[in-house]
Protein backbone atom coordinates (compact mmCIF):
# COMPACT_ATOMS: atom_id res chain seq x y z
CA MET A 1 21.89 247.18 -37.80
CA VAL A 2 20.38 247.43 -34.65
CA ARG A 3 18.85 251.18 -35.62
CA ARG A 4 17.27 249.19 -38.38
CA ALA A 5 16.35 246.58 -35.84
CA GLY A 6 14.77 248.98 -33.37
CA ARG A 7 12.95 250.64 -36.51
CA LEU A 8 10.99 247.47 -38.21
CA ARG A 9 10.15 247.01 -34.50
CA THR A 10 8.43 250.61 -33.98
CA LEU A 11 6.82 249.86 -36.95
CA TRP A 12 5.17 246.53 -36.53
CA THR A 13 3.70 247.64 -32.69
CA ALA A 14 3.20 251.45 -33.65
CA ASP A 15 -0.36 252.66 -34.10
CA PRO A 16 -0.78 253.61 -37.80
CA VAL A 17 -2.84 257.13 -36.49
CA SER A 18 1.00 258.28 -36.11
CA LEU A 19 2.43 257.52 -38.81
CA LEU A 20 0.08 259.20 -40.75
CA PRO A 21 0.69 263.14 -41.59
CA ARG A 22 -0.42 265.56 -39.37
CA PRO A 23 -2.76 267.61 -41.02
CA ILE A 24 -4.45 264.10 -40.96
CA ARG A 25 -3.75 262.74 -37.72
CA ASP A 26 -5.27 266.22 -36.14
CA ARG A 27 -8.85 265.35 -37.15
CA VAL A 28 -8.77 261.79 -36.62
CA PRO A 29 -10.53 261.91 -33.32
CA ALA A 30 -13.13 263.51 -34.71
CA VAL A 31 -13.30 261.13 -37.53
CA THR A 32 -13.69 258.40 -35.20
CA ALA A 33 -16.01 259.57 -32.37
CA LEU A 34 -18.19 260.25 -35.46
CA ILE A 35 -17.44 256.57 -36.61
CA ARG A 36 -17.72 254.89 -32.84
CA ASP A 37 -20.56 257.22 -32.81
CA ARG A 38 -23.15 255.18 -35.40
CA MET A 39 -21.45 251.97 -34.71
CA PRO A 40 -23.79 249.59 -34.00
CA GLU A 41 -24.74 247.71 -30.49
CA PHE A 42 -23.45 243.98 -30.68
CA ARG A 43 -24.40 242.75 -27.06
CA SER A 44 -25.38 239.94 -26.72
CA PRO A 45 -25.56 237.55 -23.09
CA LEU A 46 -25.16 234.46 -25.66
CA ARG A 47 -21.42 235.97 -27.24
CA SER A 48 -18.29 234.37 -24.86
CA THR A 49 -14.56 234.46 -24.74
CA ARG A 50 -14.90 230.99 -23.81
CA VAL A 51 -18.38 229.50 -26.25
CA THR A 52 -15.97 231.25 -29.23
CA SER A 53 -12.98 228.85 -27.99
CA TRP A 54 -15.51 225.88 -27.45
CA LEU A 55 -16.41 226.23 -31.42
CA GLY A 56 -13.37 226.81 -32.49
CA ILE A 57 -12.35 223.65 -30.71
CA ALA A 58 -14.22 221.61 -32.57
CA LEU A 59 -13.52 223.52 -36.29
CA ALA A 60 -9.88 222.45 -35.23
CA ILE A 61 -10.93 218.93 -35.20
CA THR A 62 -13.45 218.46 -38.03
CA PHE A 63 -11.75 220.83 -40.56
CA PRO A 64 -9.18 218.89 -40.57
CA VAL A 65 -10.70 215.54 -40.93
CA CYS A 66 -12.67 216.97 -43.90
CA PHE A 67 -9.10 218.36 -45.05
CA ALA A 68 -7.39 214.90 -44.84
CA THR A 69 -9.91 212.46 -46.59
CA GLY A 70 -10.61 215.22 -49.22
CA LEU A 71 -6.94 214.75 -49.78
CA VAL A 72 -7.06 211.25 -50.16
CA SER A 73 -9.73 211.36 -53.11
CA HIS A 74 -8.00 214.39 -55.12
CA LEU A 75 -4.84 211.77 -54.51
CA ILE A 76 -6.41 209.07 -56.34
CA GLN A 77 -8.47 211.28 -58.93
CA HIS A 78 -5.42 212.85 -59.71
CA PRO A 79 -2.76 210.54 -58.44
CA PRO A 80 1.08 212.04 -58.47
CA SER A 81 4.10 209.78 -59.25
CA TRP A 82 4.17 208.99 -55.97
CA PHE A 83 0.95 208.36 -54.94
CA ASP A 84 -0.10 204.12 -55.24
CA TRP A 85 -3.59 203.73 -54.04
CA PRO A 86 -4.77 200.13 -53.09
CA SER A 87 -7.33 197.97 -53.50
CA ALA A 88 -7.63 196.67 -50.52
CA PRO A 89 -10.00 197.00 -48.59
CA THR A 90 -12.85 197.41 -50.22
CA GLN A 91 -14.49 199.58 -47.71
CA LEU A 92 -11.76 201.98 -47.23
CA TYR A 93 -13.05 204.88 -50.16
CA ARG A 94 -16.29 204.52 -49.02
CA VAL A 95 -15.91 205.01 -45.76
CA THR A 96 -12.96 207.66 -46.42
CA GLN A 97 -14.79 209.83 -48.74
CA GLY A 98 -17.95 209.09 -46.34
CA VAL A 99 -16.68 210.69 -43.61
CA HIS A 100 -15.15 213.09 -45.28
CA ILE A 101 -18.94 214.04 -46.51
CA ALA A 102 -20.22 213.61 -43.20
CA THR A 103 -18.03 216.09 -41.00
CA GLY A 104 -18.45 218.57 -44.18
CA ILE A 105 -22.10 218.88 -43.59
CA ALA A 106 -22.13 219.31 -39.59
CA THR A 107 -18.86 222.00 -40.18
CA VAL A 108 -21.96 224.14 -41.27
CA PRO A 109 -23.68 224.63 -38.51
CA ILE A 110 -20.12 224.70 -36.05
CA LEU A 111 -18.87 227.63 -38.53
CA LEU A 112 -22.37 229.90 -38.96
CA ALA A 113 -22.02 229.67 -34.93
CA LYS A 114 -18.23 230.68 -34.90
CA LEU A 115 -19.20 233.13 -36.68
CA TRP A 116 -22.01 235.18 -35.24
CA SER A 117 -19.96 234.41 -31.79
CA VAL A 118 -17.46 237.18 -33.31
CA TYR A 119 -18.73 239.07 -35.66
CA PRO A 120 -18.63 241.67 -33.90
CA LYS A 121 -15.50 242.17 -33.44
CA LEU A 122 -14.91 242.51 -37.37
CA PHE A 123 -16.63 246.67 -36.21
CA GLU A 124 -14.52 247.29 -33.49
CA TRP A 125 -12.43 250.84 -33.65
CA PRO A 126 -10.08 250.95 -34.89
CA PRO A 127 -9.70 248.62 -37.12
CA VAL A 128 -6.30 248.64 -37.11
CA ARG A 129 -3.59 249.29 -34.47
CA ASN A 130 -0.71 248.21 -35.41
CA LEU A 131 1.02 246.06 -37.72
CA ALA A 132 0.63 242.08 -36.00
CA HIS A 133 -2.67 243.25 -35.51
CA LEU A 134 -3.56 244.15 -39.31
CA LEU A 135 -1.67 240.50 -39.90
CA SER A 136 -4.22 238.88 -37.65
CA ARG A 137 -6.82 240.78 -38.66
CA LEU A 138 -5.81 239.49 -42.59
CA SER A 139 -5.41 235.89 -41.66
CA VAL A 140 -8.89 235.54 -40.41
CA PHE A 141 -10.33 236.97 -43.48
CA VAL A 142 -8.79 234.82 -45.16
CA LEU A 143 -9.92 232.20 -42.79
CA ILE A 144 -13.48 232.69 -43.88
CA GLY A 145 -12.95 233.77 -46.44
CA ALA A 146 -11.77 229.88 -47.80
CA ALA A 147 -13.78 228.38 -45.49
CA LEU A 148 -17.41 229.66 -46.90
CA ALA A 149 -16.09 229.04 -49.91
CA GLN A 150 -15.33 225.74 -48.57
CA VAL A 151 -18.61 225.23 -47.99
CA THR A 152 -20.59 226.42 -50.30
CA THR A 153 -18.60 224.87 -52.91
CA GLY A 154 -18.48 221.56 -51.18
CA ILE A 155 -22.32 222.03 -51.39
CA LEU A 156 -23.38 222.51 -54.25
CA ASN A 157 -21.07 219.90 -55.64
CA ILE A 158 -23.12 217.25 -53.66
CA ALA A 159 -26.73 218.46 -55.02
CA ARG A 160 -24.47 218.68 -58.33
CA TRP A 161 -25.17 222.09 -59.30
CA TYR A 162 -22.74 223.32 -60.98
CA PRO A 163 -24.00 226.19 -63.32
CA PRO A 164 -22.88 228.80 -59.21
CA MET A 165 -19.09 227.54 -60.67
CA PRO A 166 -17.51 228.10 -63.70
CA PHE A 167 -14.83 226.71 -63.07
CA PHE A 168 -13.49 222.68 -62.43
CA PHE A 169 -14.27 221.96 -59.34
CA THR A 170 -12.05 219.43 -57.57
CA VAL A 171 -9.14 221.84 -58.56
CA ALA A 172 -10.35 225.28 -57.45
CA HIS A 173 -12.35 222.46 -53.88
CA HIS A 174 -9.14 220.96 -53.78
CA TRP A 175 -6.19 224.20 -53.58
CA LEU A 176 -9.13 226.60 -51.44
CA ALA A 177 -8.35 223.73 -48.87
CA TRP A 178 -4.66 224.33 -48.37
CA ILE A 179 -5.98 227.87 -48.11
CA ALA A 180 -7.74 227.24 -45.69
CA ILE A 181 -6.28 224.77 -43.22
CA GLY A 182 -3.09 226.98 -44.15
CA ALA A 183 -4.48 230.27 -42.70
CA LEU A 184 -6.58 227.92 -39.76
CA LEU A 185 -2.91 226.95 -38.32
CA VAL A 186 -1.80 230.65 -38.52
CA HIS A 187 -5.29 231.53 -36.40
CA ILE A 188 -4.44 228.81 -33.92
CA ALA A 189 -1.09 230.00 -33.33
CA VAL A 190 -2.22 233.41 -32.50
CA GLN A 191 -4.81 232.70 -30.83
CA LEU A 192 -4.23 230.00 -28.64
CA PRO A 193 -3.10 231.55 -25.56
CA THR A 194 -6.79 233.46 -25.38
CA VAL A 195 -8.21 230.38 -25.81
CA ARG A 196 -6.10 228.91 -22.81
CA THR A 197 -7.18 231.60 -21.21
CA ALA A 198 -10.91 231.57 -21.96
CA LEU A 199 -10.72 227.61 -20.80
CA ALA A 200 -8.88 227.58 -17.84
CA ARG A 201 -11.07 230.53 -16.18
CA ARG A 202 -14.39 228.92 -14.24
CA PRO A 203 -17.01 228.94 -15.85
CA ALA A 204 -18.97 231.21 -12.82
CA ASP A 205 -16.06 233.36 -13.53
CA PRO A 206 -17.87 236.94 -13.86
CA GLY A 207 -15.13 238.63 -15.98
CA GLU A 208 -15.81 235.71 -18.76
CA GLY A 209 -19.46 237.08 -19.51
CA ALA A 210 -21.77 235.15 -21.12
CA HIS A 211 -23.65 232.31 -17.78
CA PRO A 212 -22.70 229.67 -17.79
CA VAL A 213 -26.95 228.33 -18.66
CA HIS A 214 -25.93 230.56 -21.70
CA ARG A 215 -23.73 229.20 -22.53
CA ARG A 216 -24.38 225.58 -22.16
CA GLY A 217 -27.46 226.63 -24.04
CA VAL A 218 -26.17 228.03 -27.58
CA LEU A 219 -23.14 224.98 -26.95
CA GLY A 220 -26.27 222.47 -26.74
CA ALA A 221 -27.79 224.46 -29.17
CA VAL A 222 -25.21 224.18 -31.97
CA GLY A 223 -24.15 220.49 -31.48
CA ALA A 224 -28.41 219.57 -31.85
CA ALA A 225 -28.01 221.13 -34.92
CA VAL A 226 -24.85 219.55 -35.89
CA GLY A 227 -26.56 215.94 -34.55
CA VAL A 228 -30.04 216.56 -37.08
CA VAL A 229 -27.97 217.41 -39.94
CA THR A 230 -25.84 214.51 -39.68
CA LEU A 231 -29.29 212.67 -38.88
CA VAL A 232 -30.44 213.01 -42.09
CA SER A 233 -28.48 213.52 -44.22
CA VAL A 234 -25.40 210.10 -43.13
CA GLY A 235 -27.80 207.60 -44.29
CA GLN A 236 -26.87 208.10 -48.15
CA THR A 237 -24.40 206.02 -46.87
CA PHE A 238 -24.95 204.87 -43.63
CA ARG A 239 -27.86 202.00 -45.26
CA PRO A 240 -29.50 201.60 -41.04
CA LEU A 241 -30.20 205.27 -41.91
CA SER A 242 -30.88 205.15 -45.62
CA ARG A 243 -34.65 206.02 -43.79
CA LEU A 244 -34.36 209.17 -42.84
CA ASP A 245 -32.27 210.13 -46.06
CA LEU A 246 -33.64 213.75 -46.04
CA LEU A 247 -31.37 216.52 -46.74
CA ALA A 248 -29.18 214.10 -49.15
CA PRO A 249 -29.57 214.59 -52.45
CA ARG A 250 -29.55 210.51 -53.75
CA ARG A 251 -31.40 207.71 -52.27
CA PRO A 252 -28.40 205.33 -53.44
CA ASP A 253 -30.95 202.00 -53.66
CA ILE A 254 -33.12 204.49 -56.46
CA GLY A 255 -32.57 204.07 -59.91
CA PRO A 256 -32.13 201.47 -62.25
CA GLN A 257 -31.35 198.37 -61.21
CA HIS A 258 -31.98 199.03 -56.82
CA LEU A 259 -29.35 201.72 -57.90
CA THR A 260 -28.96 205.33 -58.33
CA VAL A 261 -26.69 206.90 -61.44
CA ASN A 262 -25.33 209.79 -61.13
CA LYS A 263 -24.68 210.16 -64.92
CA SER A 264 -27.45 208.80 -67.21
CA ALA A 265 -27.06 207.44 -70.94
CA VAL A 266 -28.47 210.81 -72.75
CA GLU A 267 -26.56 213.38 -70.83
CA ALA A 268 -22.78 211.46 -71.93
CA GLY A 269 -24.99 210.43 -75.59
CA VAL A 270 -24.30 207.29 -75.68
CA THR A 271 -27.31 205.27 -77.76
CA ARG A 272 -27.44 201.01 -77.62
CA ALA A 273 -25.80 199.91 -80.39
CA ASP A 274 -25.31 195.72 -80.06
CA ASP A 275 -24.46 194.76 -83.82
CA ARG A 276 -21.43 197.63 -84.43
CA TYR A 277 -20.27 196.97 -80.35
CA ARG A 278 -16.83 196.39 -80.90
CA LEU A 279 -13.91 196.53 -77.69
CA HIS A 280 -10.86 197.51 -78.63
CA ILE A 281 -7.90 196.22 -76.29
CA ASP A 282 -4.55 198.07 -77.18
CA GLY A 283 -0.75 195.47 -75.93
CA PRO A 284 1.53 194.33 -77.22
CA ARG A 285 -1.35 191.93 -78.67
CA PRO A 286 -3.94 194.44 -79.72
CA ARG A 287 -7.67 192.81 -80.15
CA VAL A 288 -11.15 192.84 -80.57
CA LEU A 289 -13.95 192.03 -78.96
CA THR A 290 -17.80 192.04 -80.16
CA LEU A 291 -20.08 191.76 -77.35
CA ALA A 292 -20.45 188.40 -77.97
CA GLU A 293 -17.54 187.25 -77.83
CA LEU A 294 -16.61 189.15 -74.40
CA ALA A 295 -19.70 187.05 -73.33
CA ALA A 296 -18.04 183.38 -74.51
CA LEU A 297 -14.92 184.91 -72.29
CA PRO A 298 -14.53 183.59 -68.27
CA HIS A 299 -16.33 185.79 -66.01
CA ARG A 300 -16.84 186.14 -62.21
CA THR A 301 -19.88 188.05 -59.96
CA VAL A 302 -18.66 190.74 -57.33
CA ALA A 303 -19.82 191.97 -54.65
CA LEU A 304 -18.67 196.29 -54.46
CA PRO A 305 -19.38 198.92 -53.76
CA ILE A 306 -19.92 202.32 -55.89
CA ALA A 307 -18.55 204.95 -53.97
CA CYS A 308 -19.53 208.08 -55.51
CA VAL A 309 -17.38 211.67 -54.23
CA GLU A 310 -21.19 213.36 -53.99
CA GLY A 311 -20.75 210.56 -50.44
CA TRP A 312 -23.18 208.65 -51.54
CA SER A 313 -22.40 204.65 -51.81
CA ALA A 314 -24.55 202.02 -52.32
CA THR A 315 -23.48 197.60 -53.69
CA GLY A 316 -23.70 195.70 -55.97
CA HIS A 317 -23.10 192.60 -57.30
CA TRP A 318 -21.75 192.75 -59.76
CA THR A 319 -20.41 189.85 -63.07
CA GLY A 320 -17.50 189.88 -66.28
CA VAL A 321 -14.98 189.23 -67.36
CA PRO A 322 -11.85 189.99 -64.60
CA ILE A 323 -9.48 192.40 -66.04
CA ARG A 324 -6.16 190.81 -66.05
CA HIS A 325 -7.75 187.72 -68.05
CA LEU A 326 -7.56 190.61 -70.69
CA LEU A 327 -4.77 191.64 -70.03
CA ALA A 328 -2.85 188.64 -70.06
CA LEU A 329 -5.06 187.75 -73.34
CA VAL A 330 -2.19 190.89 -74.51
CA GLY A 331 -0.04 189.77 -73.69
CA ALA A 332 0.67 193.25 -71.04
CA PRO A 333 3.44 193.03 -68.99
CA ALA A 334 3.34 192.91 -64.78
CA GLY A 335 2.77 195.71 -63.35
CA SER A 336 0.94 196.73 -66.00
CA ARG A 337 -1.51 199.77 -66.12
CA LEU A 338 -4.57 200.85 -67.93
CA ARG A 339 -6.66 203.51 -69.94
CA VAL A 340 -10.26 202.93 -69.82
CA GLU A 341 -12.28 204.84 -72.76
CA SER A 342 -15.48 205.98 -73.04
CA ALA A 343 -17.91 205.85 -76.12
CA GLN A 344 -19.49 208.71 -74.08
CA ARG A 345 -19.25 211.96 -75.90
CA GLY A 346 -16.72 214.50 -74.22
CA GLY A 347 -16.01 215.49 -70.30
CA LEU A 348 -13.50 215.54 -67.73
CA TYR A 349 -14.08 211.99 -66.94
CA ARG A 350 -14.62 210.23 -70.60
CA ALA A 351 -11.11 208.08 -69.68
CA ALA A 352 -9.60 207.04 -66.64
CA THR A 353 -6.68 204.95 -65.75
CA LEU A 354 -6.52 201.89 -63.86
CA PRO A 355 -3.67 201.32 -61.65
CA ALA A 356 -1.73 198.18 -61.44
CA ALA A 357 -2.63 196.61 -58.74
CA HIS A 358 -6.22 197.15 -58.95
CA CYS A 359 -5.21 195.89 -62.83
CA ARG A 360 -4.35 192.35 -60.17
CA ASP A 361 -7.31 192.43 -58.72
CA PRO A 362 -9.44 189.11 -58.76
CA ARG A 363 -11.65 191.60 -58.05
CA SER A 364 -11.64 194.19 -60.59
CA LEU A 365 -14.52 193.32 -63.40
CA LEU A 366 -15.54 194.88 -66.73
CA ALA A 367 -18.66 193.83 -65.62
CA LEU A 368 -21.85 192.75 -68.47
CA ARG A 369 -24.07 192.67 -65.79
CA LEU A 370 -25.99 193.51 -62.20
CA ASN A 371 -27.71 192.06 -60.00
CA GLY A 372 -28.02 189.06 -61.95
CA ALA A 373 -29.45 190.98 -64.89
CA GLU A 374 -28.15 192.46 -67.80
CA LEU A 375 -26.40 195.83 -67.45
CA ASP A 376 -28.60 199.11 -67.72
CA LEU A 377 -27.67 201.84 -70.86
CA ASP A 378 -28.11 204.05 -68.00
CA HIS A 379 -25.25 201.74 -65.87
CA GLY A 380 -22.65 201.10 -68.91
CA TYR A 381 -24.31 198.90 -71.12
CA PRO A 382 -22.71 196.93 -72.17
CA CYS A 383 -19.64 196.97 -70.16
CA ARG A 384 -17.85 199.31 -67.33
CA VAL A 385 -15.05 199.25 -64.87
CA ILE A 386 -16.25 198.01 -61.71
CA ALA A 387 -12.55 197.57 -59.06
CA PRO A 388 -13.16 197.50 -54.93
CA ASN A 389 -11.65 200.94 -53.17
CA LEU A 390 -12.66 203.32 -56.33
CA PRO A 391 -14.38 206.58 -56.12
CA GLY A 392 -17.52 205.81 -59.12
CA VAL A 393 -15.38 209.00 -61.22
CA LEU A 394 -13.31 206.67 -62.03
CA GLN A 395 -15.66 203.85 -62.57
CA THR A 396 -16.05 204.14 -66.32
CA LYS A 397 -18.89 203.30 -68.09
CA TRP A 398 -19.83 202.66 -72.01
CA VAL A 399 -16.33 200.96 -71.86
CA ASP A 400 -15.34 200.55 -75.46
CA ARG A 401 -11.33 200.75 -75.59
CA LEU A 402 -8.73 199.31 -73.29
CA VAL A 403 -4.93 200.88 -73.63
CA VAL A 404 -1.65 198.72 -71.85
CA LEU A 405 0.05 201.66 -70.27
CA PRO A 406 4.19 200.57 -69.16
């Protein structure tokens, strides 16, 4: 047993060249010298372990923030049996998703600077010194791949440009996030001693490589880039900065009835059909209501935001029938959920489930009017769901059927 442990320790720390057959091992020095002579130089007075460490600390902050807020959004859209998302506070999802998108965009310049600061190490020779070094390098490649994939797919989703992604973005982005955060934790564990040593040195230490002025210049440039990209994109959530919203693909106040839309009626394949419209409500006492009968029911007006997963949000004044009134109309038992089905043709979110907490909330409406006027067709005419503290993708438009669920 002791002998076997010793062999494993030897393999873990051994130079991989020493494990090769002798004829090949004898040729390694000449091949190594040839490769080393042809490798480019990556020297720069701007690079240093200290700069790399500070950039790593920044990523160790932004990545967990993105991961936590993104996980919240994923659980709301694909809730497991143990997950329960409240209907209050009203602005909670608007804040969490706004932070998620803003932090993700701010991560881009930090990630690029971090890769710039360390990419010469990818060309070190020999590429592998022992098994432990091999596993360390593999974890770095996994982290780099997952991080770049997360940032790229996230930006494509914000822009709603899906042709480059031949997969369901939500699920892929979710699992990539787990891979990225796992690789990040491994990387932190491996690099923590190096980071502590680099930050413990005095800034003027000649062994640090880059001059303190250079280090401050690099970090200052990255910080300025983060500030600029945040300033020109966060306006889609933080309305006081909406006029500076140059990078975000949405101006929330531009669109029918001063509210933007993600999917139009043309895209959904929905046309206006007032006389033929019927709302089917399946429950203990099923009902079928015409548009006139819906309009005759008690109405309420509430101010609620539409908060989209792409990061934009805007508040509208919605008027309609409280969901809990419709549930009572068909004799739904207390604690019921509601499956909401749309008249749109296909789509991954053609139907959505409204949680019990939102069904009970008096602010959850089957809305017929927006900002004092009849719903525009692009906003879901003749009626749509609007509920507090839910992603816009679950606020189903063009509703034609409600199904009471236990």
